[in-house]
Amino acid sequence: MKIVSPNKSIAEILKEDPLRNFFVWWDKINPEDAVNLKNAIDSAPR
C-alpha cells in the first residue's frame, strides 16, 4: 500500500489508484448484493 501525503485531494488519490477505492467499497458490500451485481454485469449487453 502506498503512503499518501495528507495534502493530496481525494480526486488526485482516485486518479492514481481508483481500484483500491473500489475494493475498499467492495469489502463492505453484502454478499447477496455482490451476486446480484455480478449477474447484472454478466447479463449486460456488450
PDB file of C-alpha atoms in Angstrom:
ATOM      1  CA  MET A   1       0.000   0.000   0.000  1.00  0.00           C
ATOM      2  CA  LYS A   2       1.275   3.429  -0.951  1.00  0.00           C
ATOM      3  CA  ILE A   3       1.708   6.157   1.607  1.00  0.00           C
ATOM      4  CA  VAL A   4      -0.496   9.067   0.601  1.00  0.00           C
ATOM      5  CA  SER A   5       0.548  12.575   1.530  1.00  0.00           C
ATOM      6  CA  PRO A   6      -2.149  14.230   3.652  1.00  0.00           C
ATOM      7  CA  ASN A   7      -2.373  17.336   1.462  1.00  0.00           C
ATOM      8  CA  LYS A   8      -3.466  15.377  -1.618  1.00  0.00           C
ATOM      9  CA  SER A   9      -7.064  15.743  -2.667  1.00  0.00           C
ATOM     10  CA  ILE A  10      -9.378  12.736  -2.871  1.00  0.00           C
ATOM     11  CA  ALA A  11      -9.643  13.297  -6.630  1.00  0.00           C
ATOM     12  CA  GLU A  12      -5.870  13.004  -7.038  1.00  0.00           C
ATOM     13  CA  ILE A  13      -5.825   9.809  -4.988  1.00  0.00           C
ATOM     14  CA  LEU A  14      -8.688   8.348  -7.036  1.00  0.00           C
ATOM     15  CA  LYS A  15      -6.967   9.305 -10.276  1.00  0.00           C
ATOM     16  CA  GLU A  16      -3.828   7.463  -9.166  1.00  0.00           C
ATOM     17  CA  ASP A  17      -5.498   4.373  -7.753  1.00  0.00           C
ATOM     18  CA  PRO A  18      -9.240   4.023  -8.446  1.00  0.00           C
ATOM     19  CA  LEU A  19      -9.256   0.246  -7.903  1.00  0.00           C
ATOM     20  CA  ARG A  20      -8.009   0.487  -4.347  1.00  0.00           C
ATOM     21  CA  ASN A  21     -11.042   2.604  -3.525  1.00  0.00           C
ATOM     22  CA  PHE A  22     -13.329   0.190  -5.338  1.00  0.00           C
ATOM     23  CA  PHE A  23     -12.040  -2.744  -3.309  1.00  0.00           C
ATOM     24  CA  VAL A  24     -12.404  -0.838  -0.046  1.00  0.00           C
ATOM     25  CA  TRP A  25     -16.053  -0.366  -1.031  1.00  0.00           C
ATOM     26  CA  TRP A  26     -16.343  -3.996  -2.200  1.00  0.00           C
ATOM     27  CA  ASP A  27     -15.263  -5.261   1.247  1.00  0.00           C
ATOM     28  CA  LYS A  28     -18.324  -3.554   2.749  1.00  0.00           C
ATOM     29  CA  ILE A  29     -20.866  -4.936   0.280  1.00  0.00           C
ATOM     30  CA  ASN A  30     -23.479  -7.512   1.266  1.00  0.00           C
ATOM     31  CA  PRO A  31     -22.638 -10.916  -0.345  1.00  0.00           C
ATOM     32  CA  GLU A  32     -26.152 -11.141  -1.792  1.00  0.00           C
ATOM     33  CA  ASP A  33     -25.713  -7.725  -3.398  1.00  0.00           C
ATOM     34  CA  ALA A  34     -22.397  -8.918  -4.808  1.00  0.00           C
ATOM     35  CA  VAL A  35     -24.157 -11.832  -6.531  1.00  0.00           C
ATOM     36  CA  ASN A  36     -26.845  -9.506  -7.911  1.00  0.00           C
ATOM     37  CA  LEU A  37     -24.172  -7.124  -9.153  1.00  0.00           C
ATOM     38  CA  LYS A  38     -22.222  -9.944 -10.789  1.00  0.00           C
ATOM     39  CA  ASN A  39     -25.375 -11.232 -12.516  1.00  0.00           C
ATOM     40  CA  ALA A  40     -26.212  -7.731 -13.737  1.00  0.00           C
ATOM     41  CA  ILE A  41     -22.692  -7.326 -15.129  1.00  0.00           C
ATOM     42  CA  ASP A  42     -22.762 -10.775 -16.752  1.00  0.00           C
ATOM     43  CA  SER A  43     -26.113 -10.135 -18.437  1.00  0.00           C
ATOM     44  CA  ALA A  44     -25.295  -6.587 -19.569  1.00  0.00           C
ATOM     45  CA  PRO A  45     -25.126  -6.177 -23.350  1.00  0.00           C
ATOM     46  CA  ARG A  46     -21.603  -5.840 -24.675  1.00  0.00           C
TER      47      ARG A  46
END
